[in-house]
Amino acid sequence: MTADIQAAGTRPALADAARIVVKIGSSLLVDNDSGRLNHTWLESLADEVVRLRARGQQVLLVSSGAIALGRRYLGLGPDQRKLEDHQAAAAAGQVLLAHAYQELLGKRDIRIAQILLTLDDTENRRRYLNARSTLETLLRLGVVPVINENDTVATNEIRYGDNDRLGARVAEMVSADCLTLLSDVDGLFDADPAHNPSARLIEVVNEITPQIAALAGASSTAYGSGGMITKITAARIAVAAGCATLIANGRHLQPIKAVEDGGPATWFVAHESPRAARKRWIGGSLQTRGQLVIDAGAERALANGGSLLPVGVLSVDGKFKRGDAIAVTDGGGREIARGLAAYSSRDARKICGRRSEEIGQLLGYAGRDEIIHRDDLVLMNG
Ligand code: GLU
């Protein structure tokens, strides 16, 4: 084994994360033989959620299990595995799953909300903004979002297929600082532990090198779709978004506490904050599709960390859609900031120079107050 695989480093502290996405694999939730929900395990998970929240941490759950539960509920046999069967199973199973979370967390005075996402909701920037603001609102209201893929409408070409990647996209979307992937393995090993008794657990990965990716192999469990490969892919997405990623064995009760107590796990270290990663993404890698010229008052508001409101916009140039990157310039053409437009150029022209309260009347629908929200905005010199 070479030095870079052994990558020494300190384990990030879970207690330091403000926002944690916990992905729960089907094999933990649903008993392999009976196809029933594993209630004891879920109770212990609910206790973990209580514990994290009591420390002031926000928790989002990305839960699999709908298809496995739905198959049993609908009495589908082993040969009924067509896409329609999966979709029907997901439709039935998701209700059972959401109900279980609502009951278990409700008993602990925690409210939940269900979000079903499709690939488009994270890859298409307009829809991404919508999903993100809903999640932010739920978190602000103190709710635990319970997220799954919308398997009932997702077909193979347009689905994630595994909740590891979905979890990473959610973590990226909400600027989480920790993604915890709970599954039935202790973490990433330097050899296949099933075949090699001297295989060693890699505790900290500082960089996902091709060598690390090659260790993943193609393992897979009975119910879940994710093997180690999808976990590494998820870690890559999350780490690039400034989110540390943890692979831990969920087979024990209180699996997160077990990791905090020094139990086995693999950490993928993030080298920047989610905020810095997001600002780098917006400021550096996106092509701008248009520009807003703003007045001095708006410029001051931006310098103070505020959002850009339509009232401070003097003119709108170019053709852009909601979610596209646009430049913000002063009257002299100097680029002050860059951001993701909350409105299309057509709608932006209708509301520019007007107060946010007038938006509904001007556009005929209730839009956002900001033309670029401060979370979607990067100052070019700051
Ligand atoms: N979304 C699927 C379900 O809820 C699970 C996907 C996965 O196991 O990663 O059944």
Short mmCIF file of C-alpha atoms and ligand atoms in Angstrom, two decimals:
data_model
loop_
_atom_site.label_atom_id
_atom_site.label_comp_id
_atom_site.label_asym_id
_atom_site.label_seq_id
_atom_site.Cartn_x
_atom_site.Cartn_y
_atom_site.Cartn_z
CA MET A 1 0.00 0.00 0.00
CA THR A 2 1.39 3.39 -0.93
CA ALA A 3 1.67 6.49 1.18
CA ASP A 4 -1.07 8.47 -0.54
CA ILE A 5 -3.64 5.76 0.08
CA GLN A 6 -2.75 5.72 3.72
CA ALA A 7 -3.23 9.47 3.59
CA ALA A 8 -2.76 10.41 7.19
CA GLY A 9 -4.93 13.18 8.48
CA THR A 10 -7.23 14.06 11.28
CA ARG A 11 -10.84 12.99 11.19
CA PRO A 12 -13.12 15.98 10.80
CA ALA A 13 -15.35 16.48 13.85
CA LEU A 14 -18.96 15.67 13.22
CA ALA A 15 -19.99 17.96 16.03
CA ASP A 16 -18.59 20.94 14.10
CA ALA A 17 -20.96 20.51 11.16
CA ALA A 18 -23.82 23.00 11.10
CA ARG A 19 -25.83 21.13 8.48
CA ILE A 20 -25.69 17.36 8.06
CA VAL A 21 -27.23 15.23 5.34
CA VAL A 22 -27.67 11.64 6.48
CA LYS A 23 -28.25 9.07 3.75
CA ILE A 24 -29.87 5.85 4.89
CA GLY A 25 -29.56 2.78 2.71
CA SER A 26 -32.44 0.38 2.10
CA SER A 27 -30.57 -2.54 3.62
CA LEU A 28 -30.64 -0.80 7.01
CA LEU A 29 -34.26 0.21 6.95
CA VAL A 30 -35.86 -2.84 5.50
CA ASP A 31 -35.30 -6.34 6.79
CA ASN A 32 -33.83 -8.44 4.02
CA ASP A 33 -35.94 -11.55 4.71
CA SER A 34 -39.32 -10.17 5.72
CA GLY A 35 -39.31 -6.96 3.65
CA ARG A 36 -40.62 -5.16 6.75
CA LEU A 37 -39.41 -1.91 8.25
CA ASN A 38 -36.69 -2.36 10.81
CA HIS A 39 -38.40 -0.43 13.63
CA THR A 40 -35.77 -0.86 16.32
CA TRP A 41 -33.15 0.58 14.04
CA LEU A 42 -35.36 3.47 13.02
CA GLU A 43 -36.07 4.31 16.66
CA SER A 44 -32.36 4.54 17.27
CA LEU A 45 -31.88 6.70 14.21
CA ALA A 46 -34.61 9.03 15.47
CA ASP A 47 -32.69 9.32 18.75
CA GLU A 48 -29.61 10.28 16.78
CA VAL A 49 -31.53 13.02 14.99
CA VAL A 50 -32.69 14.34 18.38
CA ARG A 51 -29.12 14.31 19.68
CA LEU A 52 -27.70 16.20 16.68
CA ARG A 53 -30.47 18.78 16.77
CA ALA A 54 -30.03 19.30 20.49
CA ARG A 55 -26.48 20.40 19.69
CA GLY A 56 -27.91 22.99 17.27
CA GLN A 57 -27.19 20.97 14.12
CA GLN A 58 -29.61 20.90 11.20
CA VAL A 59 -30.38 17.46 9.82
CA LEU A 60 -31.70 16.36 6.45
CA LEU A 61 -32.46 12.69 5.81
CA VAL A 62 -32.08 11.11 2.41
CA SER A 63 -33.86 7.82 2.81
CA SER A 64 -34.08 4.83 0.53
CA GLY A 65 -36.44 1.99 1.13
CA ALA A 66 -39.58 2.97 -0.78
CA ILE A 67 -39.22 0.34 -3.47
CA ALA A 68 -38.33 -2.45 -1.04
CA LEU A 69 -41.30 -1.64 1.22
CA GLY A 70 -43.67 -1.15 -1.68
CA ARG A 71 -42.77 -4.48 -3.26
CA ARG A 72 -43.86 -6.30 -0.15
CA TYR A 73 -46.97 -4.16 0.34
CA LEU A 74 -48.13 -4.80 -3.23
CA GLY A 75 -47.16 -8.46 -3.06
CA LEU A 76 -44.82 -8.28 -6.04
CA GLY A 77 -42.97 -11.51 -6.75
CA PRO A 78 -39.26 -11.89 -7.55
CA ASP A 79 -39.99 -12.01 -11.29
CA GLN A 80 -41.89 -8.73 -11.24
CA ARG A 81 -38.98 -6.37 -11.74
CA LYS A 82 -39.97 -4.29 -14.74
CA LEU A 83 -39.72 -0.51 -14.57
CA GLU A 84 -43.49 -0.23 -14.04
CA ASP A 85 -43.25 -2.64 -11.10
CA HIS A 86 -40.55 -0.51 -9.47
CA GLN A 87 -42.53 2.65 -10.10
CA ALA A 88 -45.68 1.20 -8.62
CA ALA A 89 -43.73 -0.16 -5.64
CA ALA A 90 -42.14 3.25 -5.07
CA ALA A 91 -45.55 4.96 -5.14
CA ALA A 92 -46.92 2.61 -2.48
CA GLY A 93 -43.75 2.28 -0.42
CA GLN A 94 -43.03 5.99 -0.19
CA VAL A 95 -46.25 6.51 1.77
CA LEU A 96 -45.24 3.84 4.27
CA LEU A 97 -41.75 5.27 4.53
CA ALA A 98 -42.88 8.86 5.11
CA HIS A 99 -45.45 7.68 7.61
CA ALA A 100 -42.81 5.79 9.59
CA TYR A 101 -40.56 8.86 9.77
CA GLN A 102 -43.43 11.10 10.72
CA GLU A 103 -44.49 8.79 13.51
CA LEU A 104 -41.02 8.16 14.91
CA LEU A 105 -39.79 11.72 14.75
CA GLY A 106 -43.20 13.11 15.72
CA LYS A 107 -43.01 11.15 18.98
CA ARG A 108 -39.84 13.14 19.64
CA ASP A 109 -41.51 16.47 18.79
CA ILE A 110 -39.80 16.78 15.44
CA ARG A 111 -41.75 17.67 12.33
CA ILE A 112 -40.82 16.23 8.97
CA ALA A 113 -41.57 17.11 5.35
CA GLN A 114 -41.23 14.88 2.33
CA ILE A 115 -39.31 16.00 -0.76
CA LEU A 116 -39.17 13.79 -3.83
CA LEU A 117 -36.55 14.87 -6.32
CA THR A 118 -35.73 13.92 -9.87
CA LEU A 119 -32.35 14.30 -11.54
CA ASP A 120 -33.60 17.43 -13.26
CA ASP A 121 -34.25 19.12 -9.93
CA THR A 122 -30.55 19.20 -9.18
CA GLU A 123 -29.07 19.39 -12.70
CA ASN A 124 -31.34 22.06 -14.16
CA ARG A 125 -30.48 25.35 -12.53
CA ARG A 126 -33.97 26.83 -12.56
CA ARG A 127 -35.42 23.82 -10.79
CA TYR A 128 -32.39 23.62 -8.56
CA LEU A 129 -33.13 27.12 -7.24
CA ASN A 130 -36.72 26.11 -6.53
CA ALA A 131 -35.82 22.93 -4.66
CA ARG A 132 -33.13 24.74 -2.72
CA SER A 133 -35.36 27.53 -1.51
CA THR A 134 -37.98 25.02 -0.38
CA LEU A 135 -35.35 23.08 1.59
CA GLU A 136 -34.01 26.30 3.11
CA THR A 137 -37.50 27.32 4.16
CA LEU A 138 -38.14 23.93 5.78
CA LEU A 139 -34.85 24.11 7.67
CA ARG A 140 -35.64 27.63 8.82
CA LEU A 141 -38.96 26.31 10.14
CA GLY A 142 -37.09 23.68 12.14
CA VAL A 143 -38.39 20.77 10.06
CA VAL A 144 -36.38 17.67 9.11
CA PRO A 145 -36.67 17.18 5.33
CA VAL A 146 -36.98 13.51 4.37
CA ILE A 147 -35.80 13.19 0.79
CA ASN A 148 -35.94 10.42 -1.77
CA GLU A 149 -35.80 10.13 -5.51
CA ASN A 150 -39.17 10.45 -7.19
CA ASP A 151 -38.95 6.88 -8.44
CA THR A 152 -42.56 6.84 -9.58
CA VAL A 153 -41.86 9.15 -12.48
CA ALA A 154 -38.13 8.59 -12.95
CA THR A 155 -37.19 6.33 -15.84
CA ASN A 156 -33.72 4.92 -16.34
CA GLU A 157 -32.35 7.71 -18.52
CA ILE A 158 -33.48 10.41 -16.12
CA ARG A 159 -32.76 9.01 -12.72
CA TYR A 160 -29.94 8.98 -10.22
CA GLY A 161 -30.73 5.36 -9.49
CA ASP A 162 -28.86 5.45 -6.22
CA ASN A 163 -29.39 7.61 -3.19
CA ASP A 164 -25.66 8.09 -2.55
CA ARG A 165 -25.42 10.51 -5.43
CA LEU A 166 -28.79 12.01 -4.61
CA GLY A 167 -27.51 12.62 -1.08
CA ALA A 168 -24.41 14.35 -2.45
CA ARG A 169 -26.48 16.56 -4.73
CA VAL A 170 -28.73 17.50 -1.83
CA ALA A 171 -25.66 18.27 0.31
CA GLU A 172 -24.33 20.47 -2.48
CA MET A 173 -27.68 22.15 -2.96
CA VAL A 174 -28.09 23.15 0.69
CA SER A 175 -24.37 23.85 1.30
CA ALA A 176 -24.22 21.14 3.96
CA ASP A 177 -20.89 20.66 5.67
CA CYS A 178 -21.22 16.95 6.33
CA LEU A 179 -22.68 14.12 4.25
CA THR A 180 -23.00 10.85 6.18
CA LEU A 181 -23.56 7.75 4.08
CA LEU A 182 -24.88 5.01 6.33
CA SER A 183 -24.73 1.59 4.76
CA ASP A 184 -23.73 -1.93 5.66
CA VAL A 185 -19.97 -1.52 5.41
CA ASP A 186 -17.44 0.03 7.81
CA GLY A 187 -15.95 2.23 5.12
CA LEU A 188 -13.41 2.03 2.32
CA PHE A 189 -10.76 -0.69 2.60
CA ASP A 190 -7.40 -0.98 0.87
CA ALA A 191 -8.46 -4.43 -0.37
CA ASP A 192 -11.73 -6.35 -0.50
CA PRO A 193 -12.37 -7.34 3.15
CA ALA A 194 -14.64 -10.19 2.04
CA HIS A 195 -11.71 -11.93 0.38
CA ASN A 196 -8.69 -10.51 2.11
CA PRO A 197 -8.54 -10.82 5.91
CA SER A 198 -5.65 -8.39 6.17
CA ALA A 199 -7.58 -5.62 4.38
CA ARG A 200 -7.26 -2.36 6.28
CA LEU A 201 -9.83 0.37 6.68
CA ILE A 202 -8.80 3.74 5.26
CA GLU A 203 -9.84 6.22 7.92
CA VAL A 204 -9.16 9.51 6.22
CA VAL A 205 -9.00 10.32 2.51
CA ASN A 206 -7.51 13.73 1.83
CA GLU A 207 -7.80 13.46 -1.91
CA ILE A 208 -9.82 11.15 -4.14
CA THR A 209 -7.03 9.98 -6.41
CA PRO A 210 -7.61 7.47 -9.25
CA GLN A 211 -6.02 4.92 -6.92
CA ILE A 212 -8.64 5.57 -4.24
CA ALA A 213 -11.41 5.36 -6.82
CA ALA A 214 -9.98 2.04 -8.03
CA LEU A 215 -10.35 0.57 -4.54
CA ALA A 216 -14.09 0.88 -4.73
CA GLY A 217 -14.70 -2.34 -6.66
CA ALA A 218 -18.25 -3.12 -7.63
CA SER A 219 -19.89 -4.39 -4.48
CA SER A 220 -23.64 -4.17 -4.12
CA THR A 221 -26.26 -5.10 -1.55
CA ALA A 222 -29.55 -6.95 -1.96
CA TYR A 223 -31.90 -3.97 -1.79
CA GLY A 224 -29.85 -0.83 -2.30
CA SER A 225 -28.39 0.16 -5.63
CA GLY A 226 -25.25 1.76 -4.31
CA GLY A 227 -21.96 -0.07 -3.94
CA MET A 228 -18.68 1.54 -2.98
CA ILE A 229 -18.37 3.10 -6.45
CA THR A 230 -21.45 5.24 -6.01
CA LYS A 231 -20.19 6.24 -2.56
CA ILE A 232 -16.90 7.45 -3.98
CA THR A 233 -18.77 9.32 -6.71
CA ALA A 234 -20.96 10.88 -4.03
CA ALA A 235 -17.91 11.82 -1.97
CA ARG A 236 -16.34 13.45 -5.01
CA ILE A 237 -19.44 15.59 -5.63
CA ALA A 238 -19.80 16.56 -1.98
CA VAL A 239 -16.13 17.29 -1.32
CA ALA A 240 -16.00 19.54 -4.42
CA ALA A 241 -18.88 21.45 -2.82
CA GLY A 242 -16.94 21.85 0.42
CA CYS A 243 -18.83 19.09 2.25
CA ALA A 244 -16.89 16.46 4.21
CA THR A 245 -18.20 12.96 3.54
CA LEU A 246 -18.41 10.08 5.94
CA ILE A 247 -19.01 6.43 5.09
CA ALA A 248 -20.07 4.51 8.18
CA ASN A 249 -21.66 1.25 9.08
CA GLY A 250 -25.29 1.73 9.97
CA ARG A 251 -25.75 -1.84 11.12
CA HIS A 252 -25.26 -0.85 14.76
CA LEU A 253 -27.77 1.13 16.74
CA GLN A 254 -26.79 4.82 17.08
CA PRO A 255 -24.34 4.56 14.18
CA ILE A 256 -23.43 8.26 14.15
CA LYS A 257 -22.60 8.23 17.84
CA ALA A 258 -20.45 5.15 17.23
CA VAL A 259 -18.35 7.14 14.76
CA GLU A 260 -18.10 10.06 17.17
CA ASP A 261 -16.89 7.65 19.84
CA GLY A 262 -14.05 6.63 17.54
CA GLY A 263 -15.69 3.69 15.79
CA PRO A 264 -14.66 2.61 12.28
CA ALA A 265 -15.49 4.90 9.36
CA THR A 266 -13.95 6.53 6.32
CA TRP A 267 -13.84 10.30 6.13
CA PHE A 268 -13.33 12.20 2.89
CA VAL A 269 -11.96 15.58 3.86
CA ALA A 270 -13.21 18.80 2.24
CA HIS A 271 -10.58 21.46 1.73
CA GLU A 272 -12.78 24.53 1.65
CA SER A 273 -16.07 25.64 3.18
CA PRO A 274 -19.35 25.04 1.32
CA ARG A 275 -19.74 28.79 1.06
CA ALA A 276 -16.31 29.26 -0.51
CA ALA A 277 -16.93 26.37 -2.93
CA ARG A 278 -20.25 27.81 -3.99
CA LYS A 279 -18.79 31.29 -4.49
CA ARG A 280 -15.96 29.82 -6.56
CA TRP A 281 -18.48 27.96 -8.71
CA ILE A 282 -20.62 31.04 -9.34
CA GLY A 283 -17.72 33.48 -9.69
CA GLY A 284 -15.41 31.37 -11.79
CA SER A 285 -16.84 28.59 -13.82
CA LEU A 286 -20.13 29.81 -15.22
CA GLN A 287 -20.57 31.68 -18.46
CA THR A 288 -22.65 34.83 -17.98
CA ARG A 289 -25.70 35.22 -20.18
CA GLY A 290 -26.52 38.83 -19.52
CA GLN A 291 -26.03 41.73 -17.18
CA LEU A 292 -27.82 44.02 -14.80
CA VAL A 293 -26.70 47.61 -14.42
CA ILE A 294 -27.35 48.78 -10.88
CA ASP A 295 -27.46 52.10 -9.05
CA ALA A 296 -25.24 53.31 -6.21
CA GLY A 297 -27.74 52.32 -3.49
CA ALA A 298 -27.83 48.72 -4.70
CA GLU A 299 -24.05 48.69 -4.95
CA ARG A 300 -23.83 49.67 -1.27
CA ALA A 301 -26.37 46.99 -0.34
CA LEU A 302 -24.29 44.34 -2.13
CA ALA A 303 -21.08 45.54 -0.46
CA ASN A 304 -22.85 45.07 2.90
CA GLY A 305 -23.74 41.48 2.09
CA GLY A 306 -27.30 42.13 0.93
CA SER A 307 -29.29 40.67 -1.95
CA LEU A 308 -29.94 42.55 -5.17
CA LEU A 309 -33.51 43.87 -5.27
CA PRO A 310 -35.24 44.93 -8.50
CA VAL A 311 -35.58 48.51 -7.26
CA GLY A 312 -31.82 49.06 -7.60
CA VAL A 313 -31.58 47.75 -11.17
CA LEU A 314 -31.30 50.45 -13.85
CA SER A 315 -31.28 48.22 -16.92
CA VAL A 316 -31.19 44.61 -18.09
CA ASP A 317 -29.02 43.40 -20.98
CA GLY A 318 -28.92 40.04 -22.75
CA LYS A 319 -31.21 37.04 -22.83
CA PHE A 320 -31.17 34.74 -19.82
CA LYS A 321 -33.36 32.26 -17.99
CA ARG A 322 -34.00 31.92 -14.28
CA GLY A 323 -30.94 30.21 -12.80
CA ASP A 324 -28.49 31.47 -15.46
CA ALA A 325 -25.35 33.27 -14.36
CA ILE A 326 -25.41 37.02 -14.98
CA ALA A 327 -23.02 39.90 -14.36
CA VAL A 328 -23.83 42.90 -12.21
CA THR A 329 -22.18 46.16 -13.30
CA ASP A 330 -22.19 49.78 -12.22
CA GLY A 331 -23.18 52.63 -14.55
CA GLY A 332 -19.59 52.80 -15.86
CA GLY A 333 -19.61 49.16 -17.00
CA ARG A 334 -17.39 47.87 -14.17
CA GLU A 335 -18.35 44.33 -13.09
CA ILE A 336 -19.16 44.43 -9.39
CA ALA A 337 -20.64 41.00 -8.89
CA ARG A 338 -21.86 37.83 -10.51
CA GLY A 339 -24.84 35.75 -9.57
CA LEU A 340 -27.65 33.41 -10.52
CA ALA A 341 -30.70 35.25 -11.82
CA ALA A 342 -33.91 34.62 -9.90
CA TYR A 343 -35.86 35.86 -12.95
CA SER A 344 -35.60 35.48 -16.72
CA SER A 345 -34.40 38.53 -18.65
CA ARG A 346 -37.97 39.08 -19.86
CA ASP A 347 -39.39 39.24 -16.36
CA ALA A 348 -36.34 41.12 -15.05
CA ARG A 349 -37.06 43.91 -17.57
CA LYS A 350 -40.63 44.18 -16.33
CA ILE A 351 -39.66 44.53 -12.67
CA CYS A 352 -36.42 46.51 -12.88
CA GLY A 353 -36.56 49.79 -10.96
CA ARG A 354 -39.69 48.64 -9.12
CA ARG A 355 -40.28 47.72 -5.51
CA SER A 356 -40.47 44.04 -4.57
CA GLU A 357 -44.07 44.44 -3.35
CA GLU A 358 -45.07 45.29 -6.94
CA ILE A 359 -43.67 42.06 -8.43
CA GLY A 360 -46.87 40.04 -8.14
CA GLN A 361 -48.90 42.68 -9.93
CA LEU A 362 -46.29 43.33 -12.64
CA LEU A 363 -45.71 39.68 -13.51
CA GLY A 364 -49.04 38.12 -12.66
CA TYR A 365 -47.42 35.62 -10.28
CA ALA A 366 -45.84 35.83 -6.85
CA GLY A 367 -42.06 35.69 -7.37
CA ARG A 368 -39.07 36.07 -5.08
CA ASP A 369 -38.32 39.49 -3.58
CA GLU A 370 -34.74 39.48 -4.83
CA ILE A 371 -33.56 39.56 -8.42
CA ILE A 372 -30.36 37.85 -7.22
CA HIS A 373 -30.39 36.33 -3.76
CA ARG A 374 -27.30 37.01 -1.66
CA ASP A 375 -26.53 33.27 -1.42
CA ASP A 376 -26.32 33.21 -5.22
CA LEU A 377 -24.12 36.28 -5.51
CA VAL A 378 -20.35 36.76 -5.52
CA LEU A 379 -18.66 40.15 -5.28
CA MET A 380 -15.88 40.32 -7.84
CA ASN A 381 -13.40 42.00 -5.54
CA GLY A 382 -14.41 40.46 -2.25
N1 GLU B 1 -34.85 5.43 -4.20
C1 GLU B 1 -34.83 4.03 -3.96
C2 GLU B 1 -35.90 3.64 -2.94
O1 GLU B 1 -36.34 4.44 -2.18
C3 GLU B 1 -33.50 3.53 -3.42
C4 GLU B 1 -32.26 3.87 -4.18
C5 GLU B 1 -31.03 3.34 -3.42
O2 GLU B 1 -31.14 2.33 -2.77
O3 GLU B 1 -29.96 3.97 -3.47
O4 GLU B 1 -36.32 2.52 -2.84
#
